Short mmCIF file of C-alpha atoms in Angstrom, two decimals:
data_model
loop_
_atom_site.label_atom_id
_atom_site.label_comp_id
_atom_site.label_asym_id
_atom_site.label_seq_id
_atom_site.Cartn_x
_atom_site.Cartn_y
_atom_site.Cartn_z
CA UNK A 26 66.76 289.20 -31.21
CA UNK A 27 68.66 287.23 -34.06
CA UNK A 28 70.68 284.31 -32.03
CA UNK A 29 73.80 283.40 -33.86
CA UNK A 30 72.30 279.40 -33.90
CA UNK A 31 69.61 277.99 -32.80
CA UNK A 32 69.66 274.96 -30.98
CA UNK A 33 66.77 275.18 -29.12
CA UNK A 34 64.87 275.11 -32.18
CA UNK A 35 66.85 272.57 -33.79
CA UNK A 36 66.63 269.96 -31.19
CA UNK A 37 62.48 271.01 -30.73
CA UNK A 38 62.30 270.18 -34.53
CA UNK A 39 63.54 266.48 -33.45
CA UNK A 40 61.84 266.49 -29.99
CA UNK A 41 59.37 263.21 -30.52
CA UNK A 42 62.54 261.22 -32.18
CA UNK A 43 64.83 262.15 -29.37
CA UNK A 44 62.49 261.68 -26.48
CA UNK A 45 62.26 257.84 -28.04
CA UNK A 46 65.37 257.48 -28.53
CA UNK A 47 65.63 258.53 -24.59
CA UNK A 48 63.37 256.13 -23.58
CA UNK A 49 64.85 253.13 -25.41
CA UNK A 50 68.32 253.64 -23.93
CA UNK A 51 66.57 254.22 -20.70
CA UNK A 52 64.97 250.62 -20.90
CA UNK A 53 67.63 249.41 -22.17
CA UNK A 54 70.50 247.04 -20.12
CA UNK A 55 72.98 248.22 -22.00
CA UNK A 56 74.61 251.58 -21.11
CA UNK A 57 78.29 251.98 -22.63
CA UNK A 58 79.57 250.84 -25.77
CA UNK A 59 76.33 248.58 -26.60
CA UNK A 60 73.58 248.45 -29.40
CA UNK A 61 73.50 252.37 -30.07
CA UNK A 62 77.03 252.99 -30.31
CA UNK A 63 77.11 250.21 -32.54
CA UNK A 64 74.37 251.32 -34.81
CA UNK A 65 75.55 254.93 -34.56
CA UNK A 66 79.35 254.15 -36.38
CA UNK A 67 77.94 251.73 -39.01
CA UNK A 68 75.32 254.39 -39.79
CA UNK A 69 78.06 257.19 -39.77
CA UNK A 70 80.27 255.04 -41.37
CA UNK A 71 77.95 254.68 -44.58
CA UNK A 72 77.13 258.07 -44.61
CA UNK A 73 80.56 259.29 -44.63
CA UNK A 74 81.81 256.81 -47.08
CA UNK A 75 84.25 255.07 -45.13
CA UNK A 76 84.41 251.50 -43.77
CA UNK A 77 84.97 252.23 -39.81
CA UNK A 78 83.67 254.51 -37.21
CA UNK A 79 84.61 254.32 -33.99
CA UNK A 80 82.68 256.91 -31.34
CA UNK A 81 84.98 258.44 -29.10
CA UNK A 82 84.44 260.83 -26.23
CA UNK A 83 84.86 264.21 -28.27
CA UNK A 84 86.45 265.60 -31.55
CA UNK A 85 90.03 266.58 -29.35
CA UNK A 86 90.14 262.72 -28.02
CA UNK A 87 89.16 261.83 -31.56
CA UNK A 88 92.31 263.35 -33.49
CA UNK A 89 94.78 262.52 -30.25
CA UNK A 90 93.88 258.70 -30.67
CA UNK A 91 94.30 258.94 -34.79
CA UNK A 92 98.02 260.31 -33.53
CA UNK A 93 98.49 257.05 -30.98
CA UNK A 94 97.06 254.43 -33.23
CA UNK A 95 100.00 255.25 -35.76
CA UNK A 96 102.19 255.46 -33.24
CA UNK A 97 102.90 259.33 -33.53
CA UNK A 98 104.31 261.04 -30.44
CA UNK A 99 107.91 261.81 -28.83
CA UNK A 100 110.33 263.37 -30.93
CA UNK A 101 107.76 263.71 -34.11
CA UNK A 102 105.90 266.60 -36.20
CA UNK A 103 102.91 266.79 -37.65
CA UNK A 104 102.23 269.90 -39.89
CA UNK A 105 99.10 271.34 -39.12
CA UNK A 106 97.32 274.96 -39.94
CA UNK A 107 98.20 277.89 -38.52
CA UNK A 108 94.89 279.14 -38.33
CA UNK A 109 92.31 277.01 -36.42
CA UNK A 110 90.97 276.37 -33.24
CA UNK A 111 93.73 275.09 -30.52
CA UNK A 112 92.14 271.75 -30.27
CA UNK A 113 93.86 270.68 -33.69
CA UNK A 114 97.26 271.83 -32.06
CA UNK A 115 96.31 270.31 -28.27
CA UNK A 116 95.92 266.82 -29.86
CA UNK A 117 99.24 266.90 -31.36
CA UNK A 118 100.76 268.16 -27.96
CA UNK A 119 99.19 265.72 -26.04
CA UNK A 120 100.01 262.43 -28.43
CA UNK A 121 103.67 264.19 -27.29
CA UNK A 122 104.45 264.98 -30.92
CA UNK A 123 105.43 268.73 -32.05
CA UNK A 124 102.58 271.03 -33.87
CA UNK A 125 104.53 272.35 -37.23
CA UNK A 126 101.98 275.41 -38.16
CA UNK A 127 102.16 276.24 -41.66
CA UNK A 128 99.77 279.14 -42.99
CA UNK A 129 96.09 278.73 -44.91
CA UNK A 130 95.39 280.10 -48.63
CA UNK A 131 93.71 283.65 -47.67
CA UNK A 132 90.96 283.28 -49.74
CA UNK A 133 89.46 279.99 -48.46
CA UNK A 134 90.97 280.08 -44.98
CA UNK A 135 92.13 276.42 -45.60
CA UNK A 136 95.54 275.18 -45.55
CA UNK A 137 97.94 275.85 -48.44
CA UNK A 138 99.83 273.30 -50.58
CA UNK A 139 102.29 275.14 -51.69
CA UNK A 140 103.82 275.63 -48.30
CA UNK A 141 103.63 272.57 -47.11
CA UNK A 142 107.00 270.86 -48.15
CA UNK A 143 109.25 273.57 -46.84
CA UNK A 144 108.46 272.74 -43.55
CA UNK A 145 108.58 268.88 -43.64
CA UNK A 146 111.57 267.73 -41.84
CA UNK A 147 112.57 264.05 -41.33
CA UNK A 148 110.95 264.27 -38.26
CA UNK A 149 107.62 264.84 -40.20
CA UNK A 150 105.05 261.90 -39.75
CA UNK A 151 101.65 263.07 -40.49
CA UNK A 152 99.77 266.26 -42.37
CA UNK A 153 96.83 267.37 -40.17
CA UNK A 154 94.16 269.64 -42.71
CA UNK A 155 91.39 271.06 -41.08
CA UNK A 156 88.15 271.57 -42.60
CA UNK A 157 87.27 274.80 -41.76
CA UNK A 158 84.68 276.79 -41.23
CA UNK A 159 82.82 273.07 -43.27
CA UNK A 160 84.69 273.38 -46.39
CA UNK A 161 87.22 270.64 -47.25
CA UNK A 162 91.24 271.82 -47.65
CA UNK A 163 92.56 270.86 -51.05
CA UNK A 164 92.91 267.35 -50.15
CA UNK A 165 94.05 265.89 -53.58
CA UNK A 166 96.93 268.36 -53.56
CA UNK A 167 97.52 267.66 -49.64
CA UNK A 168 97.21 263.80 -50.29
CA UNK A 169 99.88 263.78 -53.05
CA UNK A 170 102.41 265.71 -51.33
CA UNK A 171 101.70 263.32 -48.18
CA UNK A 172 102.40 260.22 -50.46
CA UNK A 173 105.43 261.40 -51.90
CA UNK A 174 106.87 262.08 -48.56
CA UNK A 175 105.46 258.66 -47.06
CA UNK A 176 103.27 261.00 -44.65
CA UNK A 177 99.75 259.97 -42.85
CA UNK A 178 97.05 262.30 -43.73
CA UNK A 179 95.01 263.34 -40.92
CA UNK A 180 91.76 265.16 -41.27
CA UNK A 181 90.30 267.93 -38.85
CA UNK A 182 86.72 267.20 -39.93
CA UNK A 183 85.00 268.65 -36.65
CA UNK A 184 83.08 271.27 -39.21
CA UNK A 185 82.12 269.51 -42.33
CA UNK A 186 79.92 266.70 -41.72
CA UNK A 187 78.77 266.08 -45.68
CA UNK A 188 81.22 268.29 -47.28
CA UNK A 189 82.65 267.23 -50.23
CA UNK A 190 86.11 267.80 -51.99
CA UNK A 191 85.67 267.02 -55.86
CA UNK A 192 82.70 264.88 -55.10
CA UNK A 193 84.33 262.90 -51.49
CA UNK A 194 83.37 263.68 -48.87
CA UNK A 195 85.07 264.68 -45.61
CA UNK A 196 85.90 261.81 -43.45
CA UNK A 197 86.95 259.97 -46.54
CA UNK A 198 89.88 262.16 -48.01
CA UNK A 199 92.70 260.92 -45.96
CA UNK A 200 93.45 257.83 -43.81
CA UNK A 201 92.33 258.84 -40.81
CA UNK A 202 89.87 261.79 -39.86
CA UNK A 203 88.47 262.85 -36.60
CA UNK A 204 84.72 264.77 -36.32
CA UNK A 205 82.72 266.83 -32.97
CA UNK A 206 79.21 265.92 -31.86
CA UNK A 207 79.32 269.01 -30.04
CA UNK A 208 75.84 270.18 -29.89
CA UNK A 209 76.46 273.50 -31.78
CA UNK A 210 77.69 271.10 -34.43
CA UNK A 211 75.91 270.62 -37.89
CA UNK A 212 75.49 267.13 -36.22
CA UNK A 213 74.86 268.24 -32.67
CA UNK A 214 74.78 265.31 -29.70
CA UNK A 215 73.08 266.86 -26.87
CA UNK A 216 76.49 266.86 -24.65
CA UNK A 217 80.19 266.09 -26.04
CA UNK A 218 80.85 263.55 -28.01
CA UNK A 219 82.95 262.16 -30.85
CA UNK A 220 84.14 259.83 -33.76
CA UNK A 221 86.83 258.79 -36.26
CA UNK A 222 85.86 257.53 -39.42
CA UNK A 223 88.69 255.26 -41.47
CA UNK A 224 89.22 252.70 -43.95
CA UNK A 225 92.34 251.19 -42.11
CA UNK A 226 91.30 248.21 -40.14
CA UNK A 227 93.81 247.85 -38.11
CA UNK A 228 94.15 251.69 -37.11
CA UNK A 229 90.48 250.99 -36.44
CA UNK A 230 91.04 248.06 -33.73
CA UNK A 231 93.63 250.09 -32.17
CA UNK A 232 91.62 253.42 -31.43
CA UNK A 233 88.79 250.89 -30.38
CA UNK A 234 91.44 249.68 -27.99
CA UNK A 235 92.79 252.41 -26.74
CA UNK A 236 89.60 254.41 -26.33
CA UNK A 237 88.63 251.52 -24.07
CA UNK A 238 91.27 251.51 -20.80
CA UNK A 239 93.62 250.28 -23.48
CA UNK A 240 91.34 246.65 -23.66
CA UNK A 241 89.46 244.25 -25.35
CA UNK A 242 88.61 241.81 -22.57
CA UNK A 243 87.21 243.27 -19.77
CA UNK A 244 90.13 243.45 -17.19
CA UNK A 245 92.71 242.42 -19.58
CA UNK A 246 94.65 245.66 -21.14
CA UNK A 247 96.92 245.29 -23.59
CA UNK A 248 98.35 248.73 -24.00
CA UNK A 249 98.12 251.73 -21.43
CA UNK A 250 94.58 253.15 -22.90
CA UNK A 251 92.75 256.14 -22.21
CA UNK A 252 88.62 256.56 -21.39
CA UNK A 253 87.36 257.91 -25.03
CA UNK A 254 83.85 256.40 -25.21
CA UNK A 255 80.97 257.66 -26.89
CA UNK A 256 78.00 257.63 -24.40
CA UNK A 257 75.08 255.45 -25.77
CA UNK A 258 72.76 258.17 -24.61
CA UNK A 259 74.07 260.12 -27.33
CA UNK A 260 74.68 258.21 -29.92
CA UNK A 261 71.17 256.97 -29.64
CA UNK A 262 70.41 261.31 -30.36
CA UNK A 263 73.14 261.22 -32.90
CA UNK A 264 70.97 258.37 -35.20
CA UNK A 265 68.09 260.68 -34.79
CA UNK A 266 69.75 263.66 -35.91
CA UNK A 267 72.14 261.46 -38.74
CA UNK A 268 68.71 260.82 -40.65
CA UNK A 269 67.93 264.75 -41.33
CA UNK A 270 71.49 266.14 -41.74
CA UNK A 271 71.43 266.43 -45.29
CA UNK A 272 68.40 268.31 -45.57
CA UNK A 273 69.56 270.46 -42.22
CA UNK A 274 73.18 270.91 -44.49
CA UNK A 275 71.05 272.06 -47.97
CA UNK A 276 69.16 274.50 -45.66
CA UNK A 277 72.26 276.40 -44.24
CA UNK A 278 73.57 276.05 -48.17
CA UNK A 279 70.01 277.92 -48.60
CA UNK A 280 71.48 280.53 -46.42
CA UNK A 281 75.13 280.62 -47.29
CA UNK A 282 73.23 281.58 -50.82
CA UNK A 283 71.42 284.48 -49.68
CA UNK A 284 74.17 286.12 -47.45
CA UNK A 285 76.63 285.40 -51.08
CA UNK A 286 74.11 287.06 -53.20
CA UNK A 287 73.25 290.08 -50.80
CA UNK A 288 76.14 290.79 -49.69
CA UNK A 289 78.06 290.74 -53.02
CA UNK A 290 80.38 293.53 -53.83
CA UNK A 291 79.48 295.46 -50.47
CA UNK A 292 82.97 297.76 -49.92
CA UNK A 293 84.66 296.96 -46.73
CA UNK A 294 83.84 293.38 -45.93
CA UNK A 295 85.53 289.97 -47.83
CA UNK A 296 83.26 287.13 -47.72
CA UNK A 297 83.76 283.62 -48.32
CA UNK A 298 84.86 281.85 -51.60
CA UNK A 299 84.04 278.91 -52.96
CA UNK A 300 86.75 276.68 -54.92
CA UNK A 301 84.96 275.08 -57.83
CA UNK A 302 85.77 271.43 -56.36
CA UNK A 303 84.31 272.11 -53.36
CA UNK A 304 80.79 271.68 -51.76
CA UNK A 305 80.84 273.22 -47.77
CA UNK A 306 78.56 272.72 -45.34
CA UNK A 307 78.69 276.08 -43.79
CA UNK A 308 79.40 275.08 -39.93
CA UNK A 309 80.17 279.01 -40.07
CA UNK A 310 79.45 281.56 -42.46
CA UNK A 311 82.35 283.78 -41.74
CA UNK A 312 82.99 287.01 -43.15
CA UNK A 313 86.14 289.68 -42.57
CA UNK A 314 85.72 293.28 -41.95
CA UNK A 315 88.72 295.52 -40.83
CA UNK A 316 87.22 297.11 -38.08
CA UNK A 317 85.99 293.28 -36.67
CA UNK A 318 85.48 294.68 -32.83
CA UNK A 319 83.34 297.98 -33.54
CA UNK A 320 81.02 295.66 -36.01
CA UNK A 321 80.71 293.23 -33.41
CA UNK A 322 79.25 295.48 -31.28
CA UNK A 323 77.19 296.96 -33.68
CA UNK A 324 75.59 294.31 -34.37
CA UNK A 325 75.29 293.40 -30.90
CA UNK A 326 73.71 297.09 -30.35
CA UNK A 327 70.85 296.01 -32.93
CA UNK A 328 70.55 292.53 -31.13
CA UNK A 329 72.00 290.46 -33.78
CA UNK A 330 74.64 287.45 -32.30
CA UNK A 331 77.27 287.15 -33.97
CA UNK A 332 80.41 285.56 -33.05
CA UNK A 333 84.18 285.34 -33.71
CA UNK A 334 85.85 281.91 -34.59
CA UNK A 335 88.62 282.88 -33.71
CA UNK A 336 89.97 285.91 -31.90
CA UNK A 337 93.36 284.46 -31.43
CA UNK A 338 95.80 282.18 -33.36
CA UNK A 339 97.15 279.04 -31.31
CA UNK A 340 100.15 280.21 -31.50
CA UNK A 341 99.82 283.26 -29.94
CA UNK A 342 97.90 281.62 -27.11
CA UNK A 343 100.04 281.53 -23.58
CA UNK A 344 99.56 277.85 -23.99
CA UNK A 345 102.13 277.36 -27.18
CA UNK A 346 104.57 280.25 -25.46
CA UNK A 347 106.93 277.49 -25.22
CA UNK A 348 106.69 277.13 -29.16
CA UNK A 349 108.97 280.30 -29.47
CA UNK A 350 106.44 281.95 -31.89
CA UNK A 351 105.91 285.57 -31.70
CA UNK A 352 103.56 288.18 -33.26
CA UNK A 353 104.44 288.65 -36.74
CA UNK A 354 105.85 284.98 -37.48
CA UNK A 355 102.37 283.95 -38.61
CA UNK A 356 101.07 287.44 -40.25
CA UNK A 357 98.27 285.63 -42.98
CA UNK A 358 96.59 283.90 -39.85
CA UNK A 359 97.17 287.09 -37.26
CA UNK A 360 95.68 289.11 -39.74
CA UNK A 361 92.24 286.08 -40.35
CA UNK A 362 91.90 286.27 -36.58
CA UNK A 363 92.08 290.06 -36.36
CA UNK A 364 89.20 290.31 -38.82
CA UNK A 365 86.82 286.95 -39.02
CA UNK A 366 83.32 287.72 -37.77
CA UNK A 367 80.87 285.02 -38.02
CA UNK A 368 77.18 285.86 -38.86
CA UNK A 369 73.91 284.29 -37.82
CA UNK A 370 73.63 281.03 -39.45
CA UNK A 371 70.95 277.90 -38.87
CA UNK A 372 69.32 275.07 -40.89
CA UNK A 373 66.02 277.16 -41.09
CA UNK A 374 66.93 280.33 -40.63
CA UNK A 375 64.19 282.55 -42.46
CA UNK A 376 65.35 285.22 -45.20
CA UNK A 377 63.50 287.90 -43.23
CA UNK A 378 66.51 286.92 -40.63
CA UNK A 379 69.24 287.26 -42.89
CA UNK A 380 67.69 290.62 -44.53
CA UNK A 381 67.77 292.00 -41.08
CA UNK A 382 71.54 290.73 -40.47
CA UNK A 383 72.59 292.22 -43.81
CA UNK A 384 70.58 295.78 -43.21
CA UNK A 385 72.37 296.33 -39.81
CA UNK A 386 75.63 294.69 -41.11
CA UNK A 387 75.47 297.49 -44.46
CA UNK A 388 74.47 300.26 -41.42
CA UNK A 389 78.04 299.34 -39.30
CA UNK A 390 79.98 299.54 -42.62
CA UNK A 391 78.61 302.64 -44.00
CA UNK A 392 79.03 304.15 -39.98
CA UNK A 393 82.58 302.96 -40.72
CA UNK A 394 83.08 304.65 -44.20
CA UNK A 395 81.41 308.09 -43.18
#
């Protein structure tokens, strides 16, 4: 059996470092928002190139408090991709501001520029790029559009921990960005967890307000806050796993290189590109094949995991029936989710693993074609 990732292994590989890093929370006195937390954001902080990090409970929370510390909400939009996971859209919905979904460039499933200034409005406040699948949007393109229009950039960065965008890295491309611990992450916490990295000071003292009860005095709150705070349990695992992330992120580049050169010019599947500014990270390695279902279980027949991120756009979701979007108003992202399939993919994973995901993937397709 071929998992589609990991973990196990990957948190074994760390499994001395971690159970210290147990242990001295465990003896320590301080629980929430003490010495590891600390340590945690000034370490992610450098690594991302930005001057603040501030841990927060989870990527979602991360991105919703970006929206309330610039004060974006009732009566606002933010434009935001079409294609992605709901929790971009949720965070808009539940800072009270509108989700304005404009659709991705095909090739790198990443938001496009081009289509970005028909839909801002006057009730625009803020562009929202994701980063997905770990490769950056086309932030320098995004960014000047934003500043024409006086618009905060947001980032979506829950996927590209270390990817860069003309030699920046995500985190650092806009003036706010938001990034997942979650442990299937490329920098997995053991439970949920969170941060937003900025070089805004005061945006910074806000979200470290309002992640707190809305306080900076214990039992004095200055604004109605929520409970956002990164655990110091995991932040102590999140320094563990910081220190090896860029070797972990040149291994699944390893990979992302051997599925690229194997599966080059194979008829009936589109893989990934690759803009020449760009460096992913390869969170996913996500390919599209027309016939998405009957390869998933194909694969699944010759006990290889793969996965689909995701079956279904936002806003076709029940939850954004209220948007007055129907099938066929989004047709470049209906037709992504229709078709994305994401294959096996692990710092570590072994090229006798991917030879055996490409033979059975190459089997389905030529199934497909007979």
């Amino acid at each position: 059996m071929i998992p589609f990732l990991d973990v196990k292994g990957i948190n074994l590989s760390n499994a001395s470092e971690l159970s210290e890093a147990f242990n001295r929370v465990l003896q320590s006195s301080s629980l929430i928002l003490g010495q590891e937390v600390a340590a945690f954001e000034e370490e992610f902080a450098a690594h991302s190139g930005t001057r603040h990090c501030i841990g927060v409970g989870n990527g979602l929370e991360g991105l919703h408090l970006i929206l309330r510390g610039y004060g974006i909400g009732h009566n606002d939009e933010v434009i935001v991709p079409s294609n992605t996971y709901i929790a971009t859209w949720l965070a808009i919905s539940s800072a009270g501001a509108t989700p304005v979904p404009v659709e991705p460039v095909v090739a790198t499933y990443n938001l496009d520029p081009e289509l970005i200034e028909a839909k801002i409005t006057p009730r625009t406040r803020a562009i929202m790029a994701v980063h997905l699948y770990g490769q950056t949007a086309d932030m320098e393109r995004i960014n000047a559009i934003a500043a024409s229009h006086g618009l905060k950039v947001i980032e979506d960065a829950a996927q590209a921990y270390g990817a860069t965008c003309r030699g920046t890295k995500a985190g650092a491309l806009g003036d706010a960005a938001a990034f997942s611990f979650y442990p299937g992450k490329n920098l997995g916490a053991l439970g949920d967890a969170g941060g937003v990295t900025t070089d805004d000071a005061q945006l910074a003292e806000q979200i470290r307000v309002l992640r707190n009860y809305g306080s900076k005095t214990k039992y004095h709150n200055e604004v109605k806050g929520f409970n956002s705070r990164l655990d110091e349990l995991q932040a102590a695992f999140l320094r563990v796993k910081l220190k090896v992330l860029d070797r972990q992120n040149a291994q699944r580049r390893e990979v992302a290189t051997m599925y690229l050169g194997a599966l080059a010019g194979v008829p009936g599947l589109v893989l990934p590109e690759v803009p020449a500014w760009a460096e992913p990270v390869w969170h996913l390695f996500v390919i599209r094949v027309a016939e998405r279902e009957r390869m998933l279980k194909h694969l699944a027949d010759n006990d290889i995991g793969a996965l689909i991120h995701y079956p279904i756009p936002p806003h076709l979701q029940p939850a954004y029936a209220d948007a007055g979007l129907t099938k066929g108003d989004l047709p470049i992202s209906e037709t992504i989710h229709s078709e994305v399939l994401s294959l096996p993919m692990w710092p570590g994973m072994q090229r006798s693993d991917v030879d055996t995901v490409v033979k059975a993937l190459r089997g389905g397709l030529e199934k497909s074609s007979a």
